[in-house]
Short mmCIF file of C-alpha atoms in Angstrom, two decimals:
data_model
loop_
_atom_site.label_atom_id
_atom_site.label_comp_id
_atom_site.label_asym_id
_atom_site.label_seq_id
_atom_site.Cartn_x
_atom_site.Cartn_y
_atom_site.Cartn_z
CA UNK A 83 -17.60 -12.79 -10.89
CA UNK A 84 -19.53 -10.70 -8.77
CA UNK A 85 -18.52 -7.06 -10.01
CA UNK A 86 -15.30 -5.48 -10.86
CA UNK A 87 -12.32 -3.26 -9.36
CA UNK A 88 -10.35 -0.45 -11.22
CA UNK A 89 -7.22 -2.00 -12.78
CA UNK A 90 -5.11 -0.72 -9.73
CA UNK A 91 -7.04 -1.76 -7.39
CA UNK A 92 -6.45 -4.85 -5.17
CA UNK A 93 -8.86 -7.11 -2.46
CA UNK A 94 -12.12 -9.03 -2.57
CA UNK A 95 -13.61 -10.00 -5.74
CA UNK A 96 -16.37 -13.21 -5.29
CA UNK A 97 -15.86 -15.83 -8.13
CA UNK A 98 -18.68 -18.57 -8.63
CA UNK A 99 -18.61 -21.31 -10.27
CA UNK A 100 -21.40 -24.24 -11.47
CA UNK A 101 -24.26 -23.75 -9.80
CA UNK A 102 -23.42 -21.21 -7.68
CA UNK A 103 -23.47 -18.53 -10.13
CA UNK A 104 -27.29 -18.31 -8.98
CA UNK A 105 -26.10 -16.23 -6.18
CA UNK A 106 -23.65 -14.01 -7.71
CA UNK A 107 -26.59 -11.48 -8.26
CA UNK A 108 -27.01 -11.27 -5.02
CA UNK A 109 -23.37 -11.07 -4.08
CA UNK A 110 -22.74 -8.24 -6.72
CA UNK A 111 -25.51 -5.57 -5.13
CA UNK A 112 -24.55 -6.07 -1.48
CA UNK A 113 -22.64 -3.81 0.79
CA UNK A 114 -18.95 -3.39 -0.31
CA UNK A 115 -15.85 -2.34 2.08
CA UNK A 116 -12.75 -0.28 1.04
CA UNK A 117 -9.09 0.66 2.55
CA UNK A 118 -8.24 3.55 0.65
CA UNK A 119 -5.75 6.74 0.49
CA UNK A 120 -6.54 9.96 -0.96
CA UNK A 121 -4.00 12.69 -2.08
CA UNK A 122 -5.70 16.36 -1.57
CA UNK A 123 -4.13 18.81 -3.87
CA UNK A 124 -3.94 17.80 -7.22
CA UNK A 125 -6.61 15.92 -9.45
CA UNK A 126 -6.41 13.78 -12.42
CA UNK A 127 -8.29 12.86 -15.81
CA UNK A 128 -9.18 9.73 -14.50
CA UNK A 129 -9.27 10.35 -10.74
CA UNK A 130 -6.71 8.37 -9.51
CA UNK A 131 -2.91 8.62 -9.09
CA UNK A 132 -2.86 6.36 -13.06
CA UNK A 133 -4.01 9.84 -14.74
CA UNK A 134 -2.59 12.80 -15.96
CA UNK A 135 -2.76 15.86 -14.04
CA UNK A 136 -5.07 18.25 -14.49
CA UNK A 137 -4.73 20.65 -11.87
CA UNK A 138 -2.59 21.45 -9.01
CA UNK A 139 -3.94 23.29 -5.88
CA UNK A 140 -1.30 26.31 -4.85
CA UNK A 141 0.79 25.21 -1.87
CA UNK A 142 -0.68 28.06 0.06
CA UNK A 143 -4.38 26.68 -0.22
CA UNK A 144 -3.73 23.26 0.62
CA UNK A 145 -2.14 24.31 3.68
CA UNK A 146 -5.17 26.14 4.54
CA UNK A 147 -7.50 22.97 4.62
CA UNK A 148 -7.98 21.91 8.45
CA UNK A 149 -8.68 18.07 9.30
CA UNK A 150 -11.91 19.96 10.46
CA UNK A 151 -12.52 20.95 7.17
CA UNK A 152 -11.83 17.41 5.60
CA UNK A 153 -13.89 16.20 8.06
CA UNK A 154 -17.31 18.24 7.04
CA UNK A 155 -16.51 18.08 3.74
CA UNK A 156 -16.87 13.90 3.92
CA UNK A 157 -19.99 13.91 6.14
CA UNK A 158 -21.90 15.66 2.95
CA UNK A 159 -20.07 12.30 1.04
CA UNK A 160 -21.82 9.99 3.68
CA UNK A 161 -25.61 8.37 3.25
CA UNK A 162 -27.68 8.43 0.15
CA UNK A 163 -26.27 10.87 -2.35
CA UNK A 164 -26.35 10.95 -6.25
CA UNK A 165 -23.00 10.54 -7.14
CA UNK A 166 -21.28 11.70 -11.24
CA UNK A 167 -19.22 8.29 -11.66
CA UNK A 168 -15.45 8.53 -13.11
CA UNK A 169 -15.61 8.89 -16.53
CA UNK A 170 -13.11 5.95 -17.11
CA UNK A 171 -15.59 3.67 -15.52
CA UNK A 172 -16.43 0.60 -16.86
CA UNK A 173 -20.07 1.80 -17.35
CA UNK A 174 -21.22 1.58 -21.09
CA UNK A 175 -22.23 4.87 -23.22
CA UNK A 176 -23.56 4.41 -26.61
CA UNK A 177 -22.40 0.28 -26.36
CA UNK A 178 -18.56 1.35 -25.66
CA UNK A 179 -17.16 1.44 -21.98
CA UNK A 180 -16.50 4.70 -21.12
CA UNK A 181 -13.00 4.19 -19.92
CA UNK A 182 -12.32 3.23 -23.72
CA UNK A 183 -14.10 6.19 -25.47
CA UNK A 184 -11.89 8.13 -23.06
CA UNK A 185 -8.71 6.48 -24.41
CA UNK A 186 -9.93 6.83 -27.62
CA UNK A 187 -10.10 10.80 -27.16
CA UNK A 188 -13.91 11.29 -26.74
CA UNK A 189 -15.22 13.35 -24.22
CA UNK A 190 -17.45 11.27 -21.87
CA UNK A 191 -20.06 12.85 -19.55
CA UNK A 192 -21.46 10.48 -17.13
CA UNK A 193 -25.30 11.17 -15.25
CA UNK A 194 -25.59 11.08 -11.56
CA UNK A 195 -26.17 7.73 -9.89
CA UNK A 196 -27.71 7.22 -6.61
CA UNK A 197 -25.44 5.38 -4.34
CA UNK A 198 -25.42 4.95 -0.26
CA UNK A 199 -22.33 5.78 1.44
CA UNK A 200 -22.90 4.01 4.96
CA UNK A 201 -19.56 4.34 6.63
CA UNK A 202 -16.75 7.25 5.28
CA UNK A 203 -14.04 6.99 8.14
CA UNK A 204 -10.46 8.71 8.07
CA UNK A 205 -8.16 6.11 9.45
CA UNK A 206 -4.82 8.35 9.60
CA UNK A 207 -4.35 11.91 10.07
CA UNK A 208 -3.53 14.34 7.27
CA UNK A 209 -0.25 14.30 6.16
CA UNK A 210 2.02 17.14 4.72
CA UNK A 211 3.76 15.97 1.76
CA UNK A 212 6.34 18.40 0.43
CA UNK A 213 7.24 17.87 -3.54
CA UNK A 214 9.09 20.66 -5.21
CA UNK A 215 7.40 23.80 -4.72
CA UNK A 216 4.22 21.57 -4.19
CA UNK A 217 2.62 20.88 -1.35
CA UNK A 218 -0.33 18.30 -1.06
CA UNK A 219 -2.28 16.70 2.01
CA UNK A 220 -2.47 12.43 1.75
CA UNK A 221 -4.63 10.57 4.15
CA UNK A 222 -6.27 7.12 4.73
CA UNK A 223 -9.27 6.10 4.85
CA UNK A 224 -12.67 3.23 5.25
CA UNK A 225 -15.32 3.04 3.57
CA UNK A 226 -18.65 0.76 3.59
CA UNK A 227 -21.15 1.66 0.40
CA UNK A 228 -23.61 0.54 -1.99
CA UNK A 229 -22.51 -1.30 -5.25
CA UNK A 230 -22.09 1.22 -8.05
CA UNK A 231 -20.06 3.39 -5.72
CA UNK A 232 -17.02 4.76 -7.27
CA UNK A 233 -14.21 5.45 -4.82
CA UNK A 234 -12.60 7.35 -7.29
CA UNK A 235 -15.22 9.26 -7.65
CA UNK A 236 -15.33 10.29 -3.84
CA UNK A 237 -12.09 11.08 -3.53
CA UNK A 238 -12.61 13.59 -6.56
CA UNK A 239 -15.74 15.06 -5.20
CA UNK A 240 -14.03 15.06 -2.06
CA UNK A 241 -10.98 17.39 -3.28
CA UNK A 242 -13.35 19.94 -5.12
CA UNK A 243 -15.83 20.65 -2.05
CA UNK A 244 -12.38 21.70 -0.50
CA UNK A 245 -11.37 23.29 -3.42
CA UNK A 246 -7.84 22.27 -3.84
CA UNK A 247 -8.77 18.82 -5.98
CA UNK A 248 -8.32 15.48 -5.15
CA UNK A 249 -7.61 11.66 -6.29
CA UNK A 250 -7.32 8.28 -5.01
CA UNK A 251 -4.09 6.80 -4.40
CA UNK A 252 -4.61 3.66 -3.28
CA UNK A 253 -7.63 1.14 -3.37
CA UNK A 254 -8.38 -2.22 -1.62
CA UNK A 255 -11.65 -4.00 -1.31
CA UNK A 256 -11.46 -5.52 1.80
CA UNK A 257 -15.42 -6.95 1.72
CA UNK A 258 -18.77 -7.71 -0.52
CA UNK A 259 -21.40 -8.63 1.42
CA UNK A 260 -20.18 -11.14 4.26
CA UNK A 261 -17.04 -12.37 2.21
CA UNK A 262 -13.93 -10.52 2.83
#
């Protein structure tokens, strides 16, 4: 197969088979496309809505954070940018993957990657979600990027350059390359 998505994530993923494995390399680094949400306002240990929280933003500050805001705060997300992947990635640290020395209760720091982030689009407004005493901003979102970009990762970075945290809620690869 030509690369792999989170274990909640849903969409595109090229399969080859016989001879046309051959191309799979060049299937797995091509462009990639996303549908994704993105919950502003909390964040998690492993940066989507599956992990425990690890901080919620007071109500006071989320409301604070303007779509204007949002908006600059993804434009220094977009083009080439050395991004910290997820520390429950699938990327290997001493021969482990690190989502499993995370499981196992090590501590796993992960060194920047470069990655391009050609397209960063919100897709819906930001929405006021009330729960409890808790107050948290959710919005959609497209996204066209290099391979080795972490979504997850984004949406994280994403939520502390507003300074109320952030995690992904949703993911769908809707394209590699010209396959969707």
């Amino acid at each position: 197969h030509a690369g792999t998505l989170d274990p909640e994530a849903t969409g595109v993923l090229a399969v080859a088979l016989g001879e046309a494995t051959k191309t799979v390399p060049y299937i797995a680094d091509a462009l990639k496309a996303y549908r994704f949400s993105v919950r502003l306002g909390q964040a998690t240990n492993t940066d989507d809505a599956e992990g425990e929280l690890v901080a919620v933003a007071a109500s006071e500050l989320v409301r604070q954070v303007t779509d204007e805001q949002i908006e600059a705060a993804i434009d220094s997300l977009r083009g080439s940018i050395n991004q910290v992947p997820s520390s429950v990635s699938a990327i290997k640290v001493d021969g482990k993957r690190a989502y499993a020395k995370v499981r196992g209760g090590d501590e796993v720091k992960l060194a920047p990657r470069p990655v391009v982030v050609s397209r960063f689009e919100i897709t819906s407004p930001a929405r006021v979600v009330e729960e409890g005493a808790a107050t948290y901003l959710d919005f959609d979102a497209v996204i066209e990027c290099s391979s080795g970009t972490y979504i997850r990762a984004l949406a994280r970075d994403l939520g502390s350059k507003l300074g109320v945290g952030g995690h992904l809620t949703a993911l769908r690869r809707t394209k590699i390359n010209n396959y969707s």
